[in-house]
């Protein structure tokens, strides 16, 4: 019998080469490149141009590899293993750049540009350290860029390259600073005139307001990144701009601005992802688009590994997460996701006419008294729901947390009775009041979710009440349009939900939700179920306001 020997031949992999520096912290450089290659099913090889001493806080040492040894590494890889794509990163100095350009030209004597050569012009580390000698920029422009297929600068890098390349460009279109999409386009066109036919001008340093297309000021950008107390009321987006000089076509890749510190190694990872995609045979534009999507997800699911900037999660798609991990810049990813997913219902709830009547003191007294009676009855079931949570908890710490909330609700109920007395409502009046249908629907839904679901389901069924009242109290207390003091008969109610004790309870409740979510790591299907629980409870809160306002 004849055996087909081809069945025993090992598979030949797609191959990509990184020519870059080593990051001892593991977030950028060849470490990030090789993780990206592996994640995208590409066999990675490397040529190390420098060794750095760095962590998440600083780069405290750079040791360039002698240019002759860089060439030795490059020739060793290309002469035997070969590659389907190449990316360059930190090249350190003019001597190394020149040596790399000459060696690549030797292996590709007829190709200009060299197919699938991606250049990431790394100049400054995320921590601020210089990664390229200032004297090396001329060598980069005159020797390496003419060989490149794709150039991937960020905005500061593009500005710096063009400021140093003015002698090579006749009648440059771009002058000065990139602060708009139009300026990005002019800069990309000038960069292509230096040799690379395809420019990817990355917009991570230049977020735009989604509503009007205006760029966020650099001063505010730094504040937004460094200080969580700075609020952004308008939605921001980033634009990565592709310029295909041969086709004469711009492509705008618009994506959500992720407020996170987990961005160390973003440029390295993107250029590596593009190279890996090229190695698999993708056309340049498609390789860039898929690479940008990969990086966006890696940032969204970023990792905190030290005390400074976080890094990307290069293996985010191996075990997919529907909700990113909590970070310093987004400590409540589940809560923020739910509020965004249910934003229309949430606004109807927190800005209900009943709430606005409390704010300006115009709510009919009879509506408020009806609300107070029903709210006390609701609190009884609210306490039972938390008792159910204590029963379902798997640790003593969790059981105690729910039990503490029951005690807090009991205390709040006593204050509730005292507050009702000021409105002429006796305890007997309250307990003789039949539950409204809105109250029955809401409380039984919460108990049903608590019985049939897990702790996260239960937490989300009661979360709209806890979080919503906290938001309402905080907003009304600080809103200059709110009628304050004795002139507003509902001012004490507003102060109660603005009080630090209640706000602390909100914080504890949110922290518990985020902890449960991080433990479960819900799938996309599970996340949709959680959204529905939160949305339904929010709608039941709206019905509760309707019931109170109309005294149903």
Short mmCIF file of C-alpha atoms in Angstrom, two decimals:
data_model
loop_
_atom_site.label_atom_id
_atom_site.label_comp_id
_atom_site.label_asym_id
_atom_site.label_seq_id
_atom_site.Cartn_x
_atom_site.Cartn_y
_atom_site.Cartn_z
CA UNK A 1 0.00 0.00 0.00
CA UNK A 2 1.29 3.43 -0.91
CA UNK A 3 1.22 6.05 1.83
CA UNK A 4 0.74 9.67 0.83
CA UNK A 5 3.75 11.33 2.45
CA UNK A 6 2.13 14.76 2.08
CA UNK A 7 -0.24 13.86 4.92
CA UNK A 8 2.68 13.93 7.31
CA UNK A 9 4.08 17.25 6.17
CA UNK A 10 3.90 19.92 8.91
CA UNK A 11 1.75 22.94 8.19
CA UNK A 12 3.62 26.00 6.96
CA UNK A 13 2.54 28.97 9.04
CA UNK A 14 1.98 32.58 8.12
CA UNK A 15 5.06 34.49 9.26
CA UNK A 16 5.65 38.06 10.42
CA UNK A 17 8.86 39.77 11.59
CA UNK A 18 9.13 42.58 14.12
CA UNK A 19 12.17 44.85 14.15
CA UNK A 20 11.87 46.78 17.39
CA UNK A 21 13.03 47.35 20.94
CA UNK A 22 12.47 45.19 23.99
CA UNK A 23 10.09 46.39 26.72
CA UNK A 24 11.00 44.77 30.05
CA UNK A 25 7.51 45.65 31.30
CA UNK A 26 5.95 43.47 28.60
CA UNK A 27 3.35 45.95 27.40
CA UNK A 28 4.98 47.33 24.25
CA UNK A 29 7.90 46.63 21.91
CA UNK A 30 8.67 43.14 20.66
CA UNK A 31 6.81 41.64 23.61
CA UNK A 32 3.55 43.25 22.47
CA UNK A 33 4.33 42.42 18.84
CA UNK A 34 4.92 38.73 19.46
CA UNK A 35 1.80 38.45 21.62
CA UNK A 36 -0.18 40.07 18.81
CA UNK A 37 1.30 37.76 16.18
CA UNK A 38 0.47 34.69 18.27
CA UNK A 39 -3.02 35.96 19.04
CA UNK A 40 -3.65 36.41 15.30
CA UNK A 41 -2.30 32.93 14.45
CA UNK A 42 0.94 34.18 12.93
CA UNK A 43 4.42 32.78 13.55
CA UNK A 44 6.47 35.66 14.89
CA UNK A 45 10.19 36.31 14.54
CA UNK A 46 12.09 39.27 15.95
CA UNK A 47 15.11 41.50 15.51
CA UNK A 48 15.91 43.45 18.66
CA UNK A 49 17.20 46.98 18.11
CA UNK A 50 17.49 48.02 21.76
CA UNK A 51 16.95 46.79 25.28
CA UNK A 52 15.04 49.05 27.63
CA UNK A 53 14.61 49.08 31.39
CA UNK A 54 11.02 50.13 31.96
CA UNK A 55 7.85 49.47 33.85
CA UNK A 56 4.37 51.01 33.86
CA UNK A 57 5.70 54.22 35.45
CA UNK A 58 8.87 55.09 33.59
CA UNK A 59 11.61 54.22 31.12
CA UNK A 60 14.79 54.48 33.17
CA UNK A 61 17.30 53.02 30.75
CA UNK A 62 17.83 52.41 27.01
CA UNK A 63 20.67 50.30 25.65
CA UNK A 64 20.91 50.35 21.82
CA UNK A 65 22.08 47.12 20.20
CA UNK A 66 25.14 47.66 17.94
CA UNK A 67 23.98 48.17 14.36
CA UNK A 68 26.17 45.32 13.11
CA UNK A 69 24.44 42.89 15.47
CA UNK A 70 21.01 44.17 14.41
CA UNK A 71 22.00 43.36 10.82
CA UNK A 72 23.26 39.95 11.92
CA UNK A 73 19.88 39.14 13.48
CA UNK A 74 17.99 40.41 10.43
CA UNK A 75 20.06 38.41 7.95
CA UNK A 76 19.76 35.28 10.10
CA UNK A 77 15.94 35.46 10.04
CA UNK A 78 15.48 36.46 6.39
CA UNK A 79 18.07 34.05 4.94
CA UNK A 80 16.47 30.99 6.51
CA UNK A 81 12.96 31.52 7.86
CA UNK A 82 11.88 34.39 5.65
CA UNK A 83 8.69 36.32 6.34
CA UNK A 84 5.39 37.32 4.78
CA UNK A 85 5.31 40.75 6.45
CA UNK A 86 7.60 43.04 8.44
CA UNK A 87 6.92 45.77 10.96
CA UNK A 88 9.41 48.20 12.41
CA UNK A 89 9.05 49.91 15.75
CA UNK A 90 11.64 51.53 18.00
CA UNK A 91 14.78 51.93 15.86
CA UNK A 92 16.72 54.04 18.33
CA UNK A 93 19.31 55.86 16.21
CA UNK A 94 20.44 56.78 12.69
CA UNK A 95 23.05 54.04 12.46
CA UNK A 96 20.51 51.30 13.18
CA UNK A 97 17.93 52.80 10.78
CA UNK A 98 20.49 53.01 7.98
CA UNK A 99 21.70 49.45 8.59
CA UNK A 100 18.12 48.09 8.51
CA UNK A 101 17.26 50.00 5.33
CA UNK A 102 20.36 48.70 3.54
CA UNK A 103 19.75 45.10 4.64
CA UNK A 104 16.09 45.13 3.63
CA UNK A 105 17.07 46.63 0.26
CA UNK A 106 19.57 43.80 -0.23
CA UNK A 107 16.83 41.19 0.27
CA UNK A 108 14.34 43.16 -1.88
CA UNK A 109 16.50 44.82 -4.53
CA UNK A 110 13.70 45.38 -7.05
CA UNK A 111 10.79 46.30 -4.77
CA UNK A 112 9.89 49.91 -3.95
CA UNK A 113 8.07 49.98 -1.67
CA UNK A 114 8.91 46.66 -0.08
CA UNK A 115 5.69 44.61 0.00
CA UNK A 116 4.03 44.34 3.41
CA UNK A 117 6.58 46.53 5.22
CA UNK A 118 4.80 48.45 7.98
CA UNK A 119 6.68 51.27 9.73
CA UNK A 120 5.56 52.54 13.11
CA UNK A 121 7.75 55.63 13.68
CA UNK A 122 8.15 55.19 17.44
CA UNK A 123 9.60 58.36 18.94
CA UNK A 124 8.18 58.96 22.40
CA UNK A 125 7.11 56.42 25.05
CA UNK A 126 3.73 56.73 26.75
CA UNK A 127 5.65 57.73 29.89
CA UNK A 128 7.31 60.61 27.98
CA UNK A 129 10.76 59.11 27.40
CA UNK A 130 12.46 59.76 24.03
CA UNK A 131 12.86 56.52 22.06
CA UNK A 132 14.50 57.94 18.91
CA UNK A 133 17.49 60.23 18.68
CA UNK A 134 16.47 63.60 17.25
CA UNK A 135 19.36 63.35 14.79
CA UNK A 136 17.92 60.12 13.37
CA UNK A 137 14.79 61.63 11.84
CA UNK A 138 16.58 62.61 8.61
CA UNK A 139 17.78 59.04 8.16
CA UNK A 140 14.28 57.75 8.79
CA UNK A 141 12.82 60.12 6.19
CA UNK A 142 15.47 59.63 3.50
CA UNK A 143 16.33 55.93 3.87
CA UNK A 144 13.49 53.98 5.49
CA UNK A 145 10.24 55.71 4.54
CA UNK A 146 10.82 55.27 0.77
CA UNK A 147 10.89 51.51 1.41
CA UNK A 148 7.64 51.37 3.41
CA UNK A 149 4.33 50.05 2.21
CA UNK A 150 2.36 51.44 5.19
CA UNK A 151 3.34 54.20 7.64
CA UNK A 152 1.43 54.42 10.94
CA UNK A 153 2.27 57.65 12.82
CA UNK A 154 0.14 59.20 15.53
CA UNK A 155 -0.62 62.92 15.41
CA UNK A 156 2.49 64.15 17.32
CA UNK A 157 4.74 61.84 15.28
CA UNK A 158 3.23 63.07 12.01
CA UNK A 159 3.75 66.70 13.04
CA UNK A 160 7.37 66.01 13.99
CA UNK A 161 8.23 64.07 10.82
CA UNK A 162 6.76 66.78 8.59
CA UNK A 163 8.52 69.55 10.53
CA UNK A 164 11.85 67.84 9.80
CA UNK A 165 11.05 66.79 6.21
CA UNK A 166 10.21 70.23 4.79
CA UNK A 167 13.40 70.28 2.69
CA UNK A 168 12.34 67.09 0.89
CA UNK A 169 8.84 68.33 0.08
CA UNK A 170 8.13 70.94 -2.57
CA UNK A 171 5.10 73.08 -1.76
CA UNK A 172 3.91 71.07 1.26
CA UNK A 173 0.17 71.20 1.91
CA UNK A 174 0.46 70.93 5.67
CA UNK A 175 1.92 73.59 7.92
CA UNK A 176 2.06 73.72 11.70
CA UNK A 177 -0.31 71.76 13.94
CA UNK A 178 -2.84 68.99 13.33
CA UNK A 179 -6.01 70.09 15.12
CA UNK A 180 -8.82 69.07 12.77
CA UNK A 181 -9.81 66.33 10.35
CA UNK A 182 -8.94 68.59 7.42
CA UNK A 183 -5.44 69.08 8.83
CA UNK A 184 -5.12 65.32 9.27
CA UNK A 185 -5.90 64.87 5.58
CA UNK A 186 -3.31 67.43 4.49
CA UNK A 187 -0.69 65.88 6.75
CA UNK A 188 -1.43 62.36 5.46
CA UNK A 189 -1.04 63.49 1.87
CA UNK A 190 2.34 65.11 2.61
CA UNK A 191 3.53 62.00 4.48
CA UNK A 192 2.73 59.85 1.43
CA UNK A 193 4.94 62.12 -0.67
CA UNK A 194 7.87 60.90 1.45
CA UNK A 195 7.47 57.41 -0.01
CA UNK A 196 4.86 55.23 1.72
CA UNK A 197 1.83 54.84 -0.60
CA UNK A 198 -0.50 54.15 2.33
CA UNK A 199 -0.66 56.31 5.44
CA UNK A 200 -2.54 55.42 8.59
CA UNK A 201 -2.67 58.62 10.64
CA UNK A 202 -3.84 57.51 14.09
CA UNK A 203 -6.23 59.81 15.91
CA UNK A 204 -5.77 58.66 19.50
CA UNK A 205 -4.28 62.02 20.51
CA UNK A 206 -7.08 64.00 18.85
CA UNK A 207 -10.61 63.05 20.03
CA UNK A 208 -13.53 64.77 18.35
CA UNK A 209 -16.94 65.72 19.71
CA UNK A 210 -19.30 63.35 17.93
CA UNK A 211 -22.08 65.93 17.68
CA UNK A 212 -20.24 68.73 15.87
CA UNK A 213 -16.91 67.25 14.73
CA UNK A 214 -14.82 69.73 16.71
CA UNK A 215 -11.57 68.51 18.27
CA UNK A 216 -11.23 68.30 22.04
CA UNK A 217 -8.60 70.76 23.26
CA UNK A 218 -5.31 69.19 24.32
CA UNK A 219 -5.60 70.80 27.76
CA UNK A 220 -9.00 69.19 28.34
CA UNK A 221 -7.77 65.89 26.87
CA UNK A 222 -5.03 65.65 29.49
CA UNK A 223 -7.53 66.52 32.21
CA UNK A 224 -9.96 63.87 30.98
CA UNK A 225 -7.25 61.21 31.01
CA UNK A 226 -5.60 62.19 34.30
CA UNK A 227 -8.56 63.28 36.42
CA UNK A 228 -11.70 61.17 36.76
CA UNK A 229 -13.59 64.05 38.38
CA UNK A 230 -13.60 65.85 35.02
CA UNK A 231 -16.92 65.04 33.39
CA UNK A 232 -17.51 64.94 29.62
CA UNK A 233 -21.12 65.74 28.84
CA UNK A 234 -20.79 65.13 25.09
CA UNK A 235 -19.86 61.85 23.43
CA UNK A 236 -16.36 61.70 21.95
CA UNK A 237 -15.00 59.65 19.07
CA UNK A 238 -11.60 58.94 17.56
CA UNK A 239 -10.84 58.98 13.85
CA UNK A 240 -8.02 56.94 12.36
CA UNK A 241 -7.45 58.27 8.85
CA UNK A 242 -6.21 56.09 5.98
CA UNK A 243 -4.81 57.76 2.87
CA UNK A 244 -4.28 55.53 -0.15
CA UNK A 245 -2.11 57.73 -2.37
CA UNK A 246 -2.29 55.50 -5.44
CA UNK A 247 -6.08 55.29 -5.37
CA UNK A 248 -6.47 58.87 -4.16
CA UNK A 249 -8.98 57.75 -1.48
CA UNK A 250 -9.38 58.66 2.19
CA UNK A 251 -10.95 56.16 4.58
CA UNK A 252 -12.12 57.31 8.00
CA UNK A 253 -12.17 54.70 10.77
CA UNK A 254 -14.43 56.13 13.46
CA UNK A 255 -14.53 54.51 16.87
CA UNK A 256 -15.58 55.18 20.43
CA UNK A 257 -13.20 57.17 22.62
CA UNK A 258 -12.37 54.79 25.48
CA UNK A 259 -11.57 56.65 28.68
CA UNK A 260 -8.93 54.31 30.03
CA UNK A 261 -5.30 54.25 31.06
CA UNK A 262 -4.75 50.82 29.51
CA UNK A 263 -3.14 52.17 26.34
CA UNK A 264 0.54 51.28 26.77
CA UNK A 265 1.70 49.52 23.60
CA UNK A 266 -1.23 50.62 21.44
CA UNK A 267 0.89 51.74 18.48
CA UNK A 268 3.11 48.67 18.63
CA UNK A 269 0.11 46.37 18.78
CA UNK A 270 -1.67 48.07 15.89
CA UNK A 271 1.29 47.93 13.51
CA UNK A 272 1.90 44.29 14.53
CA UNK A 273 -1.76 43.42 13.92
CA UNK A 274 -1.61 45.05 10.49
CA UNK A 275 1.55 43.08 9.65
CA UNK A 276 -0.06 39.83 10.82
CA UNK A 277 -3.12 40.50 8.69
CA UNK A 278 -0.91 41.27 5.67
CA UNK A 279 0.96 38.02 6.29
CA UNK A 280 -2.37 36.20 6.01
CA UNK A 281 -2.90 37.73 2.59
CA UNK A 282 -5.30 40.56 3.38
CA UNK A 283 -5.19 43.67 1.22
CA UNK A 284 -3.68 46.70 2.92
CA UNK A 285 -6.88 48.62 3.73
CA UNK A 286 -8.65 45.54 5.05
CA UNK A 287 -5.57 44.63 7.09
CA UNK A 288 -5.65 48.07 8.70
CA UNK A 289 -9.39 47.94 9.43
CA UNK A 290 -9.18 44.52 11.06
CA UNK A 291 -6.06 45.57 12.97
CA UNK A 292 -7.81 48.66 14.33
CA UNK A 293 -10.79 46.56 15.46
CA UNK A 294 -8.45 44.15 17.22
CA UNK A 295 -6.70 46.98 19.06
CA UNK A 296 -9.97 48.67 20.09
CA UNK A 297 -11.14 45.44 21.73
CA UNK A 298 -7.72 44.90 23.34
CA UNK A 299 -7.92 48.39 24.87
CA UNK A 300 -11.50 47.88 26.02
CA UNK A 301 -10.44 44.72 27.85
CA UNK A 302 -7.13 46.22 29.03
CA UNK A 303 -5.08 45.03 31.97
CA UNK A 304 -3.74 46.79 35.06
CA UNK A 305 -0.37 45.18 35.79
CA UNK A 306 1.50 47.84 37.79
CA UNK A 307 1.03 51.23 39.40
CA UNK A 308 1.15 53.32 36.21
CA UNK A 309 -0.42 53.00 32.76
CA UNK A 310 -2.19 49.76 32.00
CA UNK A 311 -1.54 47.72 28.89
CA UNK A 312 -3.65 46.02 26.26
CA UNK A 313 -5.07 42.52 26.59
CA UNK A 314 -3.66 40.88 23.48
CA UNK A 315 -5.64 37.68 24.07
CA UNK A 316 -9.01 39.34 24.64
CA UNK A 317 -10.68 37.29 21.92
CA UNK A 318 -9.44 33.94 23.24
CA UNK A 319 -11.84 34.24 26.18
CA UNK A 320 -14.21 36.94 25.06
CA UNK A 321 -15.61 39.39 27.61
CA UNK A 322 -18.87 41.20 27.02
CA UNK A 323 -17.98 43.73 29.73
CA UNK A 324 -14.49 45.11 30.21
CA UNK A 325 -12.69 44.80 33.52
CA UNK A 326 -13.03 47.69 35.97
CA UNK A 327 -10.21 50.21 35.56
CA UNK A 328 -9.21 53.45 37.24
CA UNK A 329 -10.85 55.37 34.41
CA UNK A 330 -13.93 53.16 34.21
CA UNK A 331 -14.39 51.58 37.65
CA UNK A 332 -18.04 50.69 36.94
CA UNK A 333 -18.13 49.18 33.42
CA UNK A 334 -21.30 47.12 33.97
CA UNK A 335 -23.24 50.00 35.51
CA UNK A 336 -22.14 52.40 32.79
CA UNK A 337 -23.05 49.86 30.10
CA UNK A 338 -26.54 49.36 31.53
CA UNK A 339 -27.20 53.09 31.90
CA UNK A 340 -26.15 53.58 28.29
CA UNK A 341 -28.14 50.59 27.00
CA UNK A 342 -31.29 51.84 28.80
CA UNK A 343 -30.61 55.56 28.46
CA UNK A 344 -34.06 56.57 27.14
CA UNK A 345 -35.97 54.71 29.86
CA UNK A 346 -33.44 55.88 32.45
CA UNK A 347 -33.94 59.51 31.56
CA UNK A 348 -37.72 59.12 31.64
CA UNK A 349 -37.36 57.64 35.14
CA UNK A 350 -34.89 60.14 36.62
CA UNK A 351 -36.50 63.19 34.95
CA UNK A 352 -40.12 62.13 35.46
CA UNK A 353 -42.69 64.94 35.97
CA UNK A 354 -43.12 63.65 39.55
CA UNK A 355 -39.41 64.27 40.15
CA UNK A 356 -39.55 67.68 38.53
CA UNK A 357 -42.54 68.53 40.72
CA UNK A 358 -40.44 67.71 43.76
CA UNK A 359 -37.64 69.90 42.40
CA UNK A 360 -39.74 73.03 42.01
CA UNK A 361 -42.18 72.32 44.86
CA UNK A 362 -45.22 72.16 42.57
CA UNK A 363 -46.06 68.48 43.10
CA UNK A 364 -49.58 68.21 44.58
CA UNK A 365 -49.49 67.33 48.27
CA UNK A 366 -51.96 64.49 47.74
CA UNK A 367 -49.64 62.87 45.18
CA UNK A 368 -46.70 63.01 47.56
CA UNK A 369 -48.72 61.57 50.47
CA UNK A 370 -49.91 58.71 48.24
CA UNK A 371 -46.31 58.12 47.19
CA UNK A 372 -45.06 58.06 50.80
CA UNK A 373 -47.59 55.42 51.83
CA UNK A 374 -46.78 53.20 48.86
CA UNK A 375 -43.06 53.73 49.30
CA UNK A 376 -43.18 52.39 52.85
CA UNK A 377 -44.96 49.28 51.62
CA UNK A 378 -42.34 48.97 48.89
CA UNK A 379 -39.55 49.16 51.49
CA UNK A 380 -40.96 46.11 53.26
CA UNK A 381 -40.55 44.01 50.12
CA UNK A 382 -37.23 45.72 49.39
CA UNK A 383 -35.97 44.42 52.75
CA UNK A 384 -37.26 40.92 51.98
CA UNK A 385 -35.41 40.98 48.64
CA UNK A 386 -32.15 41.77 50.40
CA UNK A 387 -32.88 39.01 52.91
CA UNK A 388 -33.20 36.70 49.92
CA UNK A 389 -29.82 37.96 48.76
CA UNK A 390 -28.31 37.08 52.13
CA UNK A 391 -29.82 33.59 51.81
CA UNK A 392 -28.36 33.11 48.33
CA UNK A 393 -24.91 34.47 49.16
CA UNK A 394 -22.06 32.00 49.03
CA UNK A 395 -19.74 33.68 51.53
CA UNK A 396 -20.19 35.06 55.03
CA UNK A 397 -18.96 38.44 53.80
CA UNK A 398 -21.69 38.59 51.15
CA UNK A 399 -24.36 37.41 53.59
CA UNK A 400 -23.35 40.11 56.05
CA UNK A 401 -23.39 42.77 53.32
CA UNK A 402 -27.02 41.96 52.46
CA UNK A 403 -27.96 41.68 56.13
CA UNK A 404 -26.43 45.11 56.78
CA UNK A 405 -28.60 46.55 54.01
CA UNK A 406 -31.70 45.02 55.63
CA UNK A 407 -30.75 46.76 58.88
CA UNK A 408 -30.23 49.99 56.94
CA UNK A 409 -33.66 49.63 55.30
CA UNK A 410 -35.24 49.06 58.73
CA UNK A 411 -33.61 52.26 59.95
CA UNK A 412 -34.74 54.08 56.81
CA UNK A 413 -38.30 52.79 57.37
CA UNK A 414 -38.30 54.29 60.87
CA UNK A 415 -37.19 57.63 59.43
CA UNK A 416 -39.85 57.19 56.78
CA UNK A 417 -42.56 56.87 59.45
CA UNK A 418 -41.20 59.94 61.24
CA UNK A 419 -41.16 61.87 57.99
CA UNK A 420 -44.72 60.76 57.17
CA UNK A 421 -45.85 62.07 60.58
CA UNK A 422 -44.76 65.56 59.51
CA UNK A 423 -47.25 65.24 56.66
CA UNK A 424 -50.03 64.09 58.96
CA UNK A 425 -49.69 60.44 57.95
CA UNK A 426 -49.88 58.00 60.86
CA UNK A 427 -48.39 54.53 60.93
CA UNK A 428 -51.93 53.13 61.02
CA UNK A 429 -52.74 55.10 57.85
CA UNK A 430 -49.77 53.50 56.11
CA UNK A 431 -50.41 49.87 57.05
CA UNK A 432 -54.12 50.19 56.23
CA UNK A 433 -53.24 51.38 52.72
CA UNK A 434 -53.70 48.66 50.08
CA UNK A 435 -50.79 48.11 47.74
CA UNK A 436 -51.30 49.73 44.38
CA UNK A 437 -51.09 47.58 41.28
CA UNK A 438 -47.88 49.37 40.28
CA UNK A 439 -46.39 48.51 43.65
CA UNK A 440 -47.51 44.89 43.42
CA UNK A 441 -46.09 44.53 39.91
CA UNK A 442 -42.75 46.03 40.91
CA UNK A 443 -42.19 44.23 44.22
CA UNK A 444 -43.28 40.82 42.94
CA UNK A 445 -41.03 41.20 39.93
CA UNK A 446 -38.08 41.87 42.22
CA UNK A 447 -38.90 38.84 44.38
CA UNK A 448 -39.45 36.62 41.34
CA UNK A 449 -36.08 37.60 39.87
CA UNK A 450 -34.50 37.01 43.27
CA UNK A 451 -36.04 33.53 43.53
CA UNK A 452 -35.29 32.37 39.98
CA UNK A 453 -32.03 34.18 39.27
CA UNK A 454 -28.68 34.56 40.94
CA UNK A 455 -27.18 37.39 43.00
CA UNK A 456 -26.37 39.47 39.94
CA UNK A 457 -29.95 39.18 38.66
CA UNK A 458 -31.27 40.22 42.06
CA UNK A 459 -28.80 43.07 42.29
CA UNK A 460 -29.89 44.44 38.92
CA UNK A 461 -33.59 44.15 39.79
CA UNK A 462 -33.09 46.43 42.82
CA UNK A 463 -30.35 48.61 41.29
CA UNK A 464 -32.60 51.14 39.48
CA UNK A 465 -34.21 52.10 42.78
CA UNK A 466 -30.90 52.45 44.62
CA UNK A 467 -28.91 54.15 41.87
CA UNK A 468 -31.76 56.23 40.48
CA UNK A 469 -32.70 57.81 43.80
CA UNK A 470 -29.03 58.58 44.38
CA UNK A 471 -28.73 60.29 41.00
CA UNK A 472 -31.99 62.19 41.51
CA UNK A 473 -31.01 63.40 44.97
CA UNK A 474 -27.57 64.50 43.81
CA UNK A 475 -28.90 66.26 40.71
CA UNK A 476 -31.76 68.10 42.40
CA UNK A 477 -29.62 69.18 45.35
CA UNK A 478 -27.02 70.74 43.05
CA UNK A 479 -29.33 72.06 40.34
CA UNK A 480 -29.63 75.87 40.62
CA UNK A 481 -33.19 75.57 39.24
CA UNK A 482 -34.29 73.50 42.26
CA UNK A 483 -36.34 75.40 44.81
CA UNK A 484 -34.33 75.05 48.01
CA UNK A 485 -34.98 75.50 51.71
CA UNK A 486 -38.29 75.99 53.51
CA UNK A 487 -39.90 77.36 50.37
CA UNK A 488 -39.92 73.82 48.96
CA UNK A 489 -42.03 71.37 51.01
CA UNK A 490 -39.99 68.51 49.52
CA UNK A 491 -36.54 69.87 50.30
CA UNK A 492 -35.99 67.40 53.16
CA UNK A 493 -36.74 64.53 50.76
CA UNK A 494 -34.13 65.84 48.33
CA UNK A 495 -31.56 66.25 51.12
CA UNK A 496 -32.18 62.69 52.32
CA UNK A 497 -31.16 61.17 48.98
CA UNK A 498 -28.27 63.58 48.54
CA UNK A 499 -26.97 62.74 52.02
CA UNK A 500 -23.52 61.16 52.19
CA UNK A 501 -24.91 58.07 53.95
CA UNK A 502 -27.28 57.32 51.08
CA UNK A 503 -24.64 58.07 48.45
CA UNK A 504 -22.28 55.70 50.25
CA UNK A 505 -24.98 53.00 50.08
CA UNK A 506 -25.22 53.62 46.33
CA UNK A 507 -21.45 53.22 45.99
CA UNK A 508 -21.53 49.95 47.93
CA UNK A 509 -24.39 48.64 45.80
CA UNK A 510 -22.59 49.49 42.55
CA UNK A 511 -19.35 47.95 43.82
CA UNK A 512 -21.23 44.73 44.57
CA UNK A 513 -22.72 44.64 41.07
CA UNK A 514 -19.30 45.14 39.49
CA UNK A 515 -17.78 42.46 41.70
CA UNK A 516 -20.46 39.92 40.77
CA UNK A 517 -20.08 40.79 37.08
CA UNK A 518 -16.31 40.40 37.22
CA UNK A 519 -16.74 36.98 38.85
CA UNK A 520 -19.28 35.80 36.28
CA UNK A 521 -17.78 37.38 33.14
CA UNK A 522 -21.16 37.15 31.40
CA UNK A 523 -21.41 36.11 27.77
CA UNK A 524 -23.08 38.36 25.20
CA UNK A 525 -26.29 36.35 25.55
CA UNK A 526 -26.16 36.59 29.34
CA UNK A 527 -25.49 40.33 29.15
CA UNK A 528 -28.68 40.80 27.09
CA UNK A 529 -30.60 39.00 29.86
CA UNK A 530 -29.07 41.29 32.48
CA UNK A 531 -29.95 44.35 30.40
CA UNK A 532 -33.55 43.19 30.25
CA UNK A 533 -33.75 42.79 34.05
CA UNK A 534 -32.37 46.29 34.57
CA UNK A 535 -34.60 47.79 31.88
CA UNK A 536 -37.74 46.13 33.24
CA UNK A 537 -37.02 47.34 36.78
CA UNK A 538 -36.42 50.85 35.40
CA UNK A 539 -39.78 50.78 33.61
CA UNK A 540 -41.44 49.64 36.83
CA UNK A 541 -39.90 52.65 38.57
CA UNK A 542 -41.51 54.86 35.91
CA UNK A 543 -44.85 53.15 36.60
CA UNK A 544 -44.33 53.80 40.31
CA UNK A 545 -43.94 57.54 39.63
CA UNK A 546 -47.02 57.46 37.36
CA UNK A 547 -48.99 55.75 40.13
CA UNK A 548 -47.91 58.33 42.70
CA UNK A 549 -48.51 61.36 40.52
CA UNK A 550 -51.95 60.22 39.46
CA UNK A 551 -52.82 58.75 42.90
CA UNK A 552 -53.72 55.39 41.40
#
